[in-house]
Short mmCIF file of C-alpha atoms and ligand atoms in Angstrom, two decimals:
data_model
loop_
_atom_site.label_atom_id
_atom_site.label_comp_id
_atom_site.label_asym_id
_atom_site.label_seq_id
_atom_site.Cartn_x
_atom_site.Cartn_y
_atom_site.Cartn_z
CA MET A 1 -55.79 -11.96 -56.78
CA LYS A 2 -52.45 -11.67 -55.05
CA ALA A 3 -49.27 -12.98 -56.67
CA PHE A 4 -48.55 -16.47 -55.43
CA GLY A 5 -45.03 -15.50 -54.38
CA GLU A 6 -46.38 -12.91 -51.97
CA ILE A 7 -48.82 -15.42 -50.50
CA TRP A 8 -46.11 -18.09 -50.24
CA ARG A 9 -43.83 -15.78 -48.25
CA SER A 10 -46.58 -14.68 -45.86
CA ASN A 11 -46.43 -15.81 -42.24
CA LEU A 12 -49.75 -17.59 -42.40
CA PHE A 13 -48.89 -19.56 -45.54
CA GLN A 14 -45.56 -20.63 -44.05
CA LYS A 15 -47.47 -21.63 -40.93
CA TRP A 16 -49.80 -23.78 -43.04
CA LEU A 17 -46.79 -25.44 -44.68
CA MET A 18 -45.30 -26.17 -41.27
CA ALA A 19 -48.57 -27.67 -40.03
CA ILE A 20 -49.22 -29.87 -43.08
CA THR A 21 -45.66 -31.16 -43.35
CA GLY A 22 -45.56 -31.65 -39.57
CA LEU A 23 -48.75 -33.71 -39.59
CA LEU A 24 -47.47 -35.80 -42.51
CA LEU A 25 -44.34 -36.48 -40.46
CA VAL A 26 -46.58 -37.47 -37.53
CA LEU A 27 -48.44 -39.90 -39.82
CA PHE A 28 -45.08 -41.36 -40.81
CA LEU A 29 -44.18 -41.72 -37.13
CA LEU A 30 -47.41 -43.62 -36.48
CA GLY A 31 -46.62 -46.00 -39.35
CA HIS A 32 -43.03 -46.37 -38.17
CA LEU A 33 -44.21 -47.08 -34.63
CA SER A 34 -46.62 -49.83 -35.69
CA GLY A 35 -43.75 -51.45 -37.62
CA ASN A 36 -41.42 -51.23 -34.62
CA LEU A 37 -43.91 -52.90 -32.33
CA LEU A 38 -43.58 -56.07 -34.48
CA VAL A 39 -40.45 -56.68 -32.36
CA PHE A 40 -42.81 -58.03 -29.74
CA LEU A 41 -44.12 -60.68 -32.17
CA GLY A 42 -40.64 -62.12 -32.73
CA PRO A 43 -37.92 -62.16 -35.40
CA ALA A 44 -39.98 -63.69 -38.21
CA HIS A 45 -42.54 -60.88 -38.22
CA LEU A 46 -40.07 -58.00 -37.93
CA ASN A 47 -37.64 -59.36 -40.52
CA GLU A 48 -40.36 -60.14 -43.00
CA TYR A 49 -41.82 -56.63 -42.57
CA ALA A 50 -38.40 -54.99 -43.03
CA HIS A 51 -37.70 -57.11 -46.08
CA GLY A 52 -41.13 -56.25 -47.49
CA LEU A 53 -40.44 -52.52 -47.09
CA ARG A 54 -37.15 -52.80 -48.93
CA THR A 55 -38.46 -54.85 -51.83
CA MET A 56 -41.93 -53.36 -52.38
CA GLY A 57 -42.12 -52.29 -56.04
CA HIS A 58 -38.43 -53.29 -56.44
CA GLY A 59 -37.44 -50.60 -53.91
CA ALA A 60 -39.33 -47.81 -55.69
CA VAL A 61 -41.81 -47.44 -52.82
CA LEU A 62 -39.02 -47.16 -50.25
CA TRP A 63 -37.19 -44.52 -52.27
CA GLY A 64 -40.38 -42.62 -53.01
CA ALA A 65 -41.19 -42.54 -49.31
CA ARG A 66 -37.65 -41.46 -48.44
CA LEU A 67 -37.69 -38.59 -50.92
CA GLY A 68 -41.16 -37.53 -49.76
CA LEU A 69 -40.09 -37.55 -46.12
CA LEU A 70 -36.96 -35.58 -46.94
CA ALA A 71 -39.03 -32.97 -48.77
CA PHE A 72 -41.52 -32.67 -45.87
CA PHE A 73 -38.65 -32.43 -43.41
CA ILE A 74 -36.89 -29.69 -45.36
CA LEU A 75 -40.11 -27.68 -45.83
CA HIS A 76 -40.98 -28.11 -42.15
CA VAL A 77 -37.59 -27.01 -40.90
CA SER A 78 -37.23 -24.10 -43.33
CA SER A 79 -40.68 -22.69 -42.49
CA ALA A 80 -39.97 -23.22 -38.77
CA ILE A 81 -36.71 -21.29 -38.97
CA THR A 82 -38.18 -18.50 -41.13
CA LEU A 83 -41.11 -17.98 -38.78
CA SER A 84 -39.05 -18.24 -35.60
CA ARG A 85 -36.68 -15.57 -36.90
CA ARG A 86 -39.53 -13.22 -37.85
CA ASN A 87 -41.21 -13.79 -34.50
CA ARG A 88 -38.05 -12.82 -32.71
CA GLN A 89 -37.79 -9.63 -34.79
CA ALA A 90 -41.40 -8.71 -33.97
CA ARG A 91 -40.40 -7.84 -30.39
CA PRO A 92 -37.10 -5.98 -30.45
CA GLN A 93 -37.46 -4.74 -26.85
CA LYS A 94 -38.16 -7.47 -24.30
CA TYR A 95 -40.30 -7.08 -21.19
CA VAL A 96 -38.60 -6.80 -17.83
CA LYS A 97 -41.35 -8.96 -16.35
CA VAL A 98 -43.48 -11.59 -18.12
CA GLU A 99 -46.06 -13.85 -16.50
CA ALA A 100 -47.16 -16.61 -18.85
CA ARG A 101 -50.75 -17.78 -18.52
CA SER A 102 -51.36 -20.48 -21.09
CA SER A 103 -48.14 -21.21 -22.97
CA THR A 104 -46.31 -24.35 -21.90
CA LEU A 105 -42.72 -25.50 -21.68
CA ALA A 106 -43.36 -27.51 -24.85
CA SER A 107 -44.89 -24.61 -26.77
CA ARG A 108 -42.09 -22.22 -25.84
CA THR A 109 -39.28 -24.61 -26.78
CA MET A 110 -40.52 -25.88 -30.16
CA LEU A 111 -37.54 -24.55 -32.09
CA TYR A 112 -35.07 -26.14 -29.68
CA SER A 113 -36.84 -29.50 -29.42
CA GLY A 114 -37.04 -29.42 -33.23
CA LEU A 115 -33.35 -28.66 -33.67
CA LEU A 116 -32.47 -31.49 -31.27
CA LEU A 117 -34.73 -33.74 -33.35
CA ILE A 118 -32.56 -33.05 -36.42
CA SER A 119 -29.49 -34.34 -34.60
CA TYR A 120 -31.44 -37.34 -33.36
CA VAL A 121 -32.67 -38.18 -36.87
CA LEU A 122 -29.09 -38.03 -38.19
CA TYR A 123 -27.84 -40.25 -35.37
CA HIS A 124 -30.71 -42.69 -35.86
CA LEU A 125 -30.07 -42.95 -39.62
CA ALA A 126 -26.34 -43.38 -39.01
CA HIS A 127 -27.17 -46.20 -36.62
CA PHE A 128 -29.81 -48.33 -38.35
CA THR A 129 -29.76 -47.18 -42.00
CA TRP A 130 -26.16 -46.39 -42.82
CA GLY A 131 -24.43 -48.52 -40.19
CA ALA A 132 -21.97 -45.71 -39.61
CA VAL A 133 -22.19 -45.81 -35.82
CA HIS A 134 -22.41 -48.89 -33.56
CA SER A 135 -21.48 -50.85 -36.70
CA GLN A 136 -20.57 -53.90 -34.59
CA HIS A 137 -24.34 -54.51 -34.36
CA TYR A 138 -25.14 -53.69 -38.00
CA ALA A 139 -27.06 -56.45 -39.77
CA GLN A 140 -24.21 -58.77 -40.79
CA VAL A 141 -26.27 -61.73 -39.69
CA SER A 142 -28.77 -63.32 -42.02
CA TYR A 143 -32.17 -64.70 -41.23
CA ILE A 144 -34.14 -67.37 -43.06
CA LEU A 145 -37.80 -66.43 -43.44
CA PRO A 146 -40.49 -69.15 -43.19
CA SER A 147 -40.75 -68.79 -46.99
CA GLY A 148 -37.10 -69.88 -47.25
CA GLU A 149 -35.79 -66.46 -48.34
CA VAL A 150 -32.53 -65.33 -46.77
CA VAL A 151 -32.82 -61.71 -45.51
CA PRO A 152 -30.79 -59.39 -43.21
CA ASP A 153 -31.58 -60.05 -39.55
CA VAL A 154 -32.97 -56.71 -38.41
CA TYR A 155 -34.32 -58.27 -35.24
CA THR A 156 -30.89 -59.34 -33.99
CA MET A 157 -29.40 -55.96 -34.91
CA VAL A 158 -32.07 -54.16 -32.87
CA VAL A 159 -31.82 -56.47 -29.86
CA LYS A 160 -28.00 -56.31 -29.79
CA SER A 161 -28.03 -52.52 -30.07
CA PHE A 162 -30.53 -52.02 -27.30
CA SER A 163 -28.63 -54.34 -25.00
CA GLU A 164 -26.13 -51.49 -24.57
CA PRO A 165 -27.26 -49.11 -21.80
CA LEU A 166 -25.66 -46.06 -23.45
CA ILE A 167 -27.59 -46.56 -26.69
CA VAL A 168 -30.82 -47.11 -24.75
CA ILE A 169 -30.30 -43.90 -22.78
CA LEU A 170 -29.64 -41.89 -25.97
CA TYR A 171 -32.82 -43.22 -27.56
CA LEU A 172 -34.96 -42.67 -24.47
CA LEU A 173 -33.76 -39.07 -24.16
CA SER A 174 -34.57 -38.55 -27.82
CA MET A 175 -38.07 -39.89 -27.28
CA VAL A 176 -38.52 -37.33 -24.50
CA MET A 177 -37.67 -34.70 -27.15
CA VAL A 178 -40.14 -36.22 -29.62
CA GLY A 179 -42.81 -36.21 -26.90
CA LEU A 180 -42.05 -32.61 -26.00
CA HIS A 181 -42.21 -31.43 -29.62
CA LEU A 182 -45.42 -33.30 -30.37
CA ASN A 183 -47.00 -32.31 -27.06
CA HIS A 184 -47.62 -28.89 -28.55
CA ALA A 185 -47.33 -29.75 -32.24
CA ILE A 186 -50.33 -31.99 -32.86
CA SER A 187 -53.03 -29.79 -31.34
CA SER A 188 -51.29 -26.72 -32.74
CA ALA A 189 -51.40 -28.10 -36.28
CA PHE A 190 -55.14 -28.72 -36.04
CA GLN A 191 -55.67 -25.14 -34.89
CA THR A 192 -53.44 -23.81 -37.68
CA MET A 193 -55.41 -25.75 -40.27
CA GLY A 194 -58.59 -24.30 -38.89
CA VAL A 195 -60.28 -27.58 -38.08
CA THR A 196 -60.97 -26.47 -34.54
CA ASN A 197 -64.14 -24.75 -33.45
CA ARG A 198 -65.67 -24.06 -30.07
CA ARG A 199 -66.97 -27.60 -29.70
CA ILE A 200 -63.94 -29.64 -30.71
CA MET A 201 -61.25 -27.23 -29.49
CA PRO A 202 -61.21 -28.69 -25.93
CA LEU A 203 -60.93 -32.19 -27.44
CA VAL A 204 -58.01 -31.19 -29.67
CA ARG A 205 -56.21 -29.42 -26.82
CA VAL A 206 -56.37 -32.64 -24.78
CA GLY A 207 -56.13 -35.19 -27.61
CA GLY A 208 -52.92 -33.76 -29.12
CA PRO A 209 -50.85 -34.03 -25.95
CA ALA A 210 -52.38 -37.47 -25.24
CA LEU A 211 -51.30 -38.73 -28.66
CA SER A 212 -47.82 -37.30 -28.12
CA VAL A 213 -47.47 -39.35 -24.91
CA ILE A 214 -48.67 -42.49 -26.70
CA ILE A 215 -46.13 -41.99 -29.50
CA ALA A 216 -43.22 -41.30 -27.14
CA LEU A 217 -44.09 -44.25 -24.87
CA GLY A 218 -44.69 -46.55 -27.85
CA PHE A 219 -41.25 -45.88 -29.31
CA SER A 220 -39.63 -46.14 -25.87
CA ALA A 221 -41.23 -49.53 -25.25
CA VAL A 222 -38.86 -51.30 -27.68
CA PRO A 223 -35.48 -50.29 -26.16
CA LEU A 224 -36.92 -50.60 -22.65
CA ALA A 225 -38.28 -54.08 -23.22
CA ILE A 226 -34.94 -55.21 -24.66
CA ILE A 227 -32.66 -53.79 -21.96
CA LEU A 228 -34.98 -55.15 -19.26
CA GLY A 229 -34.73 -58.57 -20.87
CA PHE A 230 -38.36 -59.01 -21.96
CA VAL A 231 -37.30 -59.29 -25.60
CA LYS A 232 -34.28 -61.52 -26.33
CA ILE A 233 -32.44 -62.99 -29.27
CA MET B 1 -51.72 1.02 1.22
CA ASN B 2 -48.14 1.88 0.30
CA LEU B 3 -46.70 0.64 -2.97
CA ARG B 4 -43.45 0.66 -4.87
CA LEU B 5 -43.91 1.22 -8.62
CA HIS B 6 -41.34 0.47 -11.33
CA ILE B 7 -42.53 2.42 -14.37
CA TRP B 8 -41.08 2.54 -17.88
CA ARG B 9 -40.05 6.15 -18.60
CA GLN B 10 -39.11 7.15 -22.11
CA ALA B 11 -39.12 10.76 -23.30
CA GLY B 12 -39.81 10.11 -26.98
CA PRO B 13 -39.87 7.48 -29.73
CA ASN B 14 -36.12 7.70 -30.34
CA ASP B 15 -34.98 8.12 -26.76
CA MET B 16 -33.57 5.42 -24.52
CA GLY B 17 -36.08 4.34 -21.92
CA MET B 18 -35.66 2.73 -18.52
CA LEU B 19 -37.60 1.61 -15.49
CA LYS B 20 -37.82 4.27 -12.77
CA THR B 21 -38.89 3.52 -9.24
CA TYR B 22 -41.55 5.55 -7.41
CA ASP B 23 -42.93 5.08 -3.91
CA ILE B 24 -46.56 5.98 -3.47
CA ALA B 25 -48.32 6.20 -0.12
CA ASN B 26 -51.93 6.02 1.08
CA VAL B 27 -53.40 4.38 -2.03
CA SER B 28 -57.07 3.61 -1.46
CA GLU B 29 -58.23 0.12 -2.36
CA HIS B 30 -61.26 1.70 -4.07
CA MET B 31 -59.15 3.48 -6.65
CA SER B 32 -58.83 2.13 -10.13
CA PHE B 33 -55.34 1.47 -11.38
CA LEU B 34 -55.45 4.58 -13.57
CA GLU B 35 -56.67 6.72 -10.64
CA MET B 36 -53.68 5.50 -8.69
CA LEU B 37 -51.47 6.71 -11.57
CA ASP B 38 -53.39 10.04 -11.57
CA VAL B 39 -52.48 10.50 -7.93
CA LEU B 40 -48.87 9.65 -8.66
CA ASN B 41 -48.84 12.19 -11.50
CA GLU B 42 -50.32 14.95 -9.33
CA GLY B 43 -47.49 14.36 -6.90
CA LEU B 44 -44.93 14.48 -9.72
CA ILE B 45 -46.40 17.70 -11.10
CA ALA B 46 -46.35 19.28 -7.64
CA LYS B 47 -42.66 18.42 -7.40
CA GLY B 48 -42.04 19.95 -10.83
CA GLU B 49 -41.36 16.58 -12.46
CA ILE B 50 -42.82 15.34 -15.74
CA PRO B 51 -45.91 13.15 -15.20
CA VAL B 52 -46.12 9.58 -16.52
CA ALA B 53 -47.85 9.51 -19.92
CA PHE B 54 -50.47 6.78 -20.39
CA ASP B 55 -53.44 6.32 -22.72
CA HIS B 56 -57.02 6.34 -21.43
CA ASP B 57 -60.44 7.54 -22.46
CA CYS B 58 -63.69 5.93 -21.33
CA ARG B 59 -62.33 4.45 -18.11
CA GLU B 60 -65.21 1.99 -18.16
CA GLY B 61 -63.67 -0.85 -20.12
CA ILE B 62 -65.35 -0.24 -23.46
CA CYS B 63 -63.12 1.94 -25.63
CA GLY B 64 -59.85 0.02 -25.77
CA THR B 65 -57.67 3.07 -25.29
CA CYS B 66 -55.97 2.16 -22.03
CA GLY B 67 -53.37 -0.53 -21.86
CA MET B 68 -50.15 -1.30 -20.04
CA VAL B 69 -48.38 -4.41 -18.92
CA ILE B 70 -48.80 -4.70 -15.16
CA ASN B 71 -46.52 -7.21 -13.43
CA GLY B 72 -45.94 -9.07 -16.68
CA ARG B 73 -49.58 -9.26 -17.71
CA PRO B 74 -51.35 -6.97 -20.17
CA HIS B 75 -54.06 -5.04 -18.26
CA GLY B 76 -52.88 -6.65 -15.03
CA PRO B 77 -53.60 -9.82 -13.09
CA VAL B 78 -57.42 -9.98 -13.31
CA ALA B 79 -58.90 -11.92 -16.25
CA ARG B 80 -61.25 -10.14 -18.67
CA THR B 81 -60.50 -6.73 -17.18
CA THR B 82 -59.01 -3.62 -18.77
CA ALA B 83 -56.41 -1.59 -16.89
CA CYS B 84 -59.00 1.14 -16.25
CA GLN B 85 -61.33 -1.40 -14.62
CA LEU B 86 -58.63 -2.97 -12.51
CA HIS B 87 -59.00 -1.94 -8.89
CA MET B 88 -56.33 -1.44 -6.32
CA ARG B 89 -58.01 -3.95 -4.00
CA THR B 90 -56.31 -6.66 -6.10
CA PHE B 91 -53.00 -5.44 -4.65
CA LYS B 92 -51.83 -5.37 -1.06
CA ASP B 93 -49.78 -3.09 1.09
CA GLY B 94 -46.07 -3.27 0.31
CA ASP B 95 -46.51 -4.72 -3.23
CA GLU B 96 -44.01 -3.90 -5.94
CA ILE B 97 -45.65 -3.30 -9.32
CA TYR B 98 -43.86 -3.32 -12.68
CA ILE B 99 -45.57 -1.16 -15.33
CA GLU B 100 -44.38 -1.39 -18.94
CA PRO B 101 -45.80 -0.38 -22.32
CA TRP B 102 -47.06 -2.89 -24.92
CA ARG B 103 -43.92 -4.30 -26.55
CA ALA B 104 -44.00 -4.92 -30.29
CA LYS B 105 -42.10 -3.66 -33.30
CA ALA B 106 -45.49 -2.73 -34.79
CA PHE B 107 -46.40 -0.72 -31.65
CA PRO B 108 -43.53 1.76 -31.27
CA VAL B 109 -43.39 3.60 -27.94
CA LEU B 110 -44.31 7.26 -28.31
CA ARG B 111 -43.70 8.21 -24.70
CA ASP B 112 -43.59 6.31 -21.39
CA LEU B 113 -46.56 3.90 -21.54
CA VAL B 114 -48.11 5.29 -24.72
CA VAL B 115 -47.61 3.29 -27.92
CA ASP B 116 -48.65 4.00 -31.49
CA ARG B 117 -51.35 1.50 -32.50
CA GLY B 118 -51.75 2.93 -35.99
CA SER B 119 -50.82 -0.51 -37.34
CA PHE B 120 -54.24 -1.77 -36.11
CA ASP B 121 -55.97 1.03 -38.02
CA ARG B 122 -54.14 0.10 -41.20
CA ILE B 123 -55.18 -3.54 -40.80
CA ILE B 124 -58.80 -2.43 -40.41
CA GLN B 125 -58.47 -0.20 -43.50
CA LYS B 126 -57.26 -3.18 -45.52
CA GLY B 127 -60.52 -4.90 -44.60
CA GLY B 128 -62.23 -2.51 -47.00
CA TYR B 129 -65.98 -2.26 -47.23
CA VAL B 130 -69.02 -4.53 -47.18
CA SER B 131 -71.33 -4.53 -50.19
CA VAL B 132 -74.61 -3.00 -49.06
CA ASN B 133 -77.16 -1.03 -51.01
CA THR B 134 -77.13 2.62 -50.15
CA GLY B 135 -80.24 4.78 -50.05
CA ASN B 136 -82.94 4.56 -47.46
CA ALA B 137 -82.26 2.61 -44.34
CA GLN B 138 -83.33 -1.01 -44.75
CA ASP B 139 -86.35 -2.26 -42.82
CA GLY B 140 -85.45 -3.90 -39.55
CA ASN B 141 -85.07 -7.69 -39.90
CA ALA B 142 -85.20 -7.49 -43.72
CA THR B 143 -82.05 -9.62 -43.74
CA PRO B 144 -82.76 -12.54 -41.43
CA ILE B 145 -79.77 -13.59 -39.30
CA SER B 146 -80.01 -16.69 -37.14
CA LYS B 147 -79.46 -16.36 -33.41
CA PRO B 148 -76.25 -18.45 -33.41
CA ASP B 149 -74.79 -16.33 -36.25
CA ALA B 150 -75.80 -13.09 -34.56
CA ASP B 151 -74.27 -14.25 -31.27
CA ARG B 152 -71.07 -15.28 -33.00
CA ALA B 153 -70.78 -11.95 -34.77
CA MET B 154 -71.37 -10.16 -31.47
CA ASP B 155 -68.72 -12.27 -29.73
CA ALA B 156 -66.20 -11.20 -32.36
CA ALA B 157 -67.39 -7.61 -32.42
CA ALA B 158 -66.71 -7.35 -28.68
CA CYS B 159 -63.04 -6.70 -29.54
CA ILE B 160 -62.19 -3.17 -28.45
CA GLY B 161 -58.87 -3.06 -30.32
CA CYS B 162 -56.79 -2.52 -27.20
CA GLY B 163 -53.76 -4.55 -28.34
CA ALA B 164 -53.42 -6.69 -25.20
CA CYS B 165 -53.36 -9.77 -27.43
CA VAL B 166 -50.25 -8.48 -29.20
CA ALA B 167 -48.67 -7.47 -25.89
CA ALA B 168 -49.29 -10.92 -24.39
CA CYS B 169 -48.13 -12.89 -27.42
CA PRO B 170 -44.51 -14.10 -27.18
CA ASN B 171 -44.30 -13.39 -30.94
CA SER B 172 -46.10 -10.02 -30.88
CA SER B 173 -48.65 -11.52 -33.24
CA ALA B 174 -51.87 -9.65 -34.03
CA MET B 175 -53.79 -12.78 -34.99
CA LEU B 176 -56.49 -12.51 -32.32
CA PHE B 177 -57.33 -8.89 -33.09
CA THR B 178 -57.34 -9.46 -36.86
CA ALA B 179 -59.27 -12.72 -36.52
CA ALA B 180 -61.92 -10.97 -34.42
CA LYS B 181 -62.38 -8.33 -37.12
CA VAL B 182 -62.38 -10.91 -39.94
CA GLY B 183 -64.66 -13.24 -37.97
CA HIS B 184 -67.14 -10.50 -37.14
CA LEU B 185 -67.99 -9.80 -40.78
CA ALA B 186 -67.54 -13.43 -41.86
CA SER B 187 -70.38 -14.38 -39.49
CA LEU B 188 -72.89 -12.04 -41.15
CA PRO B 189 -74.58 -12.16 -44.58
CA GLN B 190 -73.36 -8.64 -45.37
CA GLY B 191 -69.78 -9.78 -44.98
CA GLN B 192 -69.89 -12.67 -47.44
CA ALA B 193 -69.26 -10.86 -50.73
CA GLU B 194 -65.72 -9.76 -49.88
CA ARG B 195 -65.03 -12.46 -47.30
CA SER B 196 -62.06 -14.17 -48.98
CA SER B 197 -60.29 -11.08 -50.25
CA ARG B 198 -60.79 -9.38 -46.88
CA ALA B 199 -59.10 -12.21 -44.98
CA MET B 200 -56.18 -12.19 -47.43
CA GLU B 201 -55.67 -8.42 -47.40
CA MET B 202 -55.83 -8.12 -43.62
CA VAL B 203 -53.48 -11.06 -43.05
CA LEU B 204 -50.88 -9.66 -45.45
CA GLN B 205 -51.13 -6.24 -43.79
CA MET B 206 -50.24 -7.84 -40.43
CA ASP B 207 -46.99 -9.05 -41.98
CA ALA B 208 -46.31 -5.66 -43.56
CA GLU B 209 -46.67 -4.01 -40.14
CA GLY B 210 -44.07 -6.34 -38.61
CA PHE B 211 -46.31 -8.40 -36.33
CA GLY B 212 -45.10 -11.94 -35.65
CA SER B 213 -46.91 -15.16 -36.50
CA CYS B 214 -49.09 -17.36 -34.33
CA THR B 215 -47.58 -20.35 -32.54
CA ASN B 216 -50.83 -21.22 -30.77
CA HIS B 217 -49.72 -20.48 -27.22
CA TYR B 218 -53.16 -18.89 -26.61
CA GLU B 219 -51.63 -16.17 -24.44
CA CYS B 220 -53.79 -13.70 -26.41
CA GLU B 221 -57.01 -15.42 -25.45
CA ALA B 222 -55.97 -15.49 -21.79
CA ALA B 223 -55.08 -11.78 -21.82
CA CYS B 224 -58.02 -10.47 -23.86
CA PRO B 225 -60.25 -8.27 -21.70
CA LYS B 226 -63.21 -9.20 -23.90
CA GLY B 227 -62.62 -12.95 -23.91
CA ILE B 228 -62.29 -13.22 -27.71
CA SER B 229 -61.88 -16.92 -28.51
CA ALA B 230 -58.99 -18.34 -30.53
CA GLU B 231 -61.60 -20.21 -32.57
CA PHE B 232 -61.78 -17.02 -34.65
CA ILE B 233 -58.10 -17.52 -35.48
CA ALA B 234 -58.91 -21.02 -36.74
CA GLN B 235 -61.69 -19.56 -38.85
CA MET B 236 -59.41 -16.88 -40.31
CA ASN B 237 -56.80 -19.54 -41.11
CA ARG B 238 -59.47 -21.37 -43.13
CA ASP B 239 -60.63 -18.24 -44.94
CA PHE B 240 -57.03 -17.30 -45.70
CA VAL B 241 -56.10 -20.61 -47.27
CA THR B 242 -59.36 -20.73 -49.24
CA SER B 243 -58.47 -17.34 -50.62
CA ALA B 244 -54.85 -18.40 -51.30
CA LEU B 245 -56.10 -21.34 -53.34
CA GLY B 246 -58.30 -19.02 -55.33
CA GLY B 247 -61.62 -20.12 -53.83
CA LYS B 248 -64.42 -18.27 -52.10
CA ALA B 249 -64.80 -18.77 -48.37
C1 HEM C 301 -40.10 -36.08 -36.61
C2 HEM C 301 -39.98 -34.85 -36.90
C3 HEM C 301 -41.01 -33.77 -36.66
C4 HEM C 301 -42.37 -33.84 -36.53
C5 HEM C 301 -43.24 -35.06 -36.58
C6 HEM C 301 -42.85 -32.49 -36.32
C7 HEM C 301 -44.16 -32.13 -36.16
C8 HEM C 301 -44.61 -30.84 -36.00
C9 HEM C 301 -45.97 -30.42 -36.02
C10 HEM C 301 -47.18 -31.31 -36.26
C11 HEM C 301 -45.99 -29.07 -35.78
C12 HEM C 301 -47.22 -28.20 -35.63
C13 HEM C 301 -47.39 -27.20 -36.70
C14 HEM C 301 -48.28 -26.07 -36.24
O1 HEM C 301 -48.07 -25.54 -35.17
O2 HEM C 301 -49.18 -25.71 -36.96
C15 HEM C 301 -44.65 -28.65 -35.60
C16 HEM C 301 -44.26 -27.36 -35.31
C17 HEM C 301 -42.96 -26.93 -35.26
N1 HEM C 301 -41.84 -27.69 -35.52
FE1 HEM C 301 -41.80 -29.64 -35.92
N2 HEM C 301 -41.78 -31.64 -36.29
C18 HEM C 301 -40.64 -32.38 -36.52
C19 HEM C 301 -39.35 -31.93 -36.63
C20 HEM C 301 -38.97 -30.60 -36.46
C21 HEM C 301 -37.64 -30.13 -36.65
C22 HEM C 301 -36.46 -30.96 -37.08
C23 HEM C 301 -37.65 -28.82 -36.36
C24 HEM C 301 -36.41 -27.97 -36.42
C25 HEM C 301 -36.33 -26.73 -36.54
C26 HEM C 301 -39.01 -28.44 -35.99
C27 HEM C 301 -39.43 -27.20 -35.59
C28 HEM C 301 -40.75 -26.85 -35.37
C29 HEM C 301 -41.18 -25.53 -34.98
C30 HEM C 301 -40.31 -24.31 -34.68
C31 HEM C 301 -42.58 -25.59 -34.91
C32 HEM C 301 -43.50 -24.42 -34.61
C33 HEM C 301 -44.03 -24.51 -33.28
C34 HEM C 301 -45.16 -23.59 -33.07
O3 HEM C 301 -45.72 -23.06 -34.03
O4 HEM C 301 -45.48 -23.42 -31.91
N3 HEM C 301 -39.80 -29.57 -36.07
N4 HEM C 301 -43.81 -29.74 -35.74
S1 SF4 C 302 -58.76 -9.33 -29.35
FE1 SF4 C 302 -59.00 -8.76 -27.18
S2 SF4 C 302 -56.92 -8.23 -26.51
FE2 SF4 C 302 -56.90 -8.19 -28.77
S3 SF4 C 302 -57.34 -6.06 -29.34
FE3 SF4 C 302 -59.33 -7.13 -29.28
S4 SF4 C 302 -60.09 -6.80 -27.18
FE4 SF4 C 302 -57.91 -6.26 -27.13
S1 FES C 303 -59.98 3.63 -20.90
FE1 FES C 303 -61.50 2.82 -22.25
S2 FES C 303 -61.16 0.67 -22.00
FE2 FES C 303 -59.82 1.50 -20.51
#
């Protein structure tokens, strides 16, 4: 048996960590997306869902999820940076001429799309969670649920925010980044975790990018629908 | 045909190298790429210059000794073809051809296009042995192996250890080579006893040699002259993590 520390530091173990945490983040994104799409069902649904998230288990569930996500994010980013640095060191002398055959723009820019995602996540939290930017739209308004409870009006905050073209453009560009990162990430994670074999490999290599497009378009649908006037206050 | 070659020249492991340009005339389209370099070298020798060093042995695509990056692609532009089996008919009169050695920290340049692939040997050595009874040779077919398993083992065993996968990988990762060796024995009954420890030892040796990690670009698979599939990498990833968690693959 090898010492666990040696295994932990190995490239392949770090790669496994990156894949597992990355896929858990993708699962979170899918959950987040299905919540967001409640915008299309109107203020009652979205506000009740947001209120439910905040109060589930007296807030313990929300905080548990936040801490979990933070841990996955930190592990993902630290393994990504460790591996990217080692990969760079593995080829000290570059080729004068390189002709790529199967790598893609997405696969070659994972570190950069990832680093841009960090800045997007910070901006997004500052916007909707902390109210530190665009605070003129931050949920000051209250909403009365059908049950009679008075809750913050998330729906109005979202619709007001996405009525500003600049905010919409920032979010849409960020979703292009998410799509680019996931375009390679999802199928790559399945390969890393060894679930691919000759039969399902072609499916994974098509299914991953397809899912990335669905996620990016799904998230983009909300700001687009609002700025185009399909969803109103 | 007449060609212009840009070839990496480097006198020794610690010397500075650079691309040097050579014009070569009357190249026959029937020559192999290495024969074209032979002709170039004869000309250089006649002029009293030092010939270009490159590795080669069988010249029939089976030994894995030859290897150079030709116009940005390991073994040149034709899929599933070693440099020795590449023919000049794939080029045309007036072409410029860039010829560089495999580039990886774990494959230091010895001279010109020759690199030291000892790191591959050390990975193989870490694979250790398979448990078999010694003594008289076993009867043929005494250990039944199903056709799919035998085919799979043969697919993996087709790896000739040339290093094109490392050369093609943007991270200089040796995952395809190592996975082919791990996958070969993992497909056969004789390989089961040491399967987990073998995967672990060989994977850790890759790191120790300074190869990069896999980011699943599949450039290796596209460059491999033997068409080794990246599914062996997936299999090695499974065996590795099983071993890491203390189980038996
Ligand atoms: C919402 C956030 C994110 C999600 C859902 C996500 C998802 C993923 C997934 C599933 C993988 C595939 C793992 C594998 O190849 O085995 C991956 C790879 C990667 N991620 Fe992320 N990621 C996110 C954020 C980030 C961030 C912030 C960085 C910043 C450095 C980053 C950098 C990388 C890198 C460098 C890779 C490796 C690419 C490769 O191996 O080709 N990711 N990501
Ligand atoms: S896997 Fe293919 S490219 Fe890599 S060493 Fe073996 S034969 Fe050469
Ligand atoms: S010289 Fe043997 S494979 Fe090319």
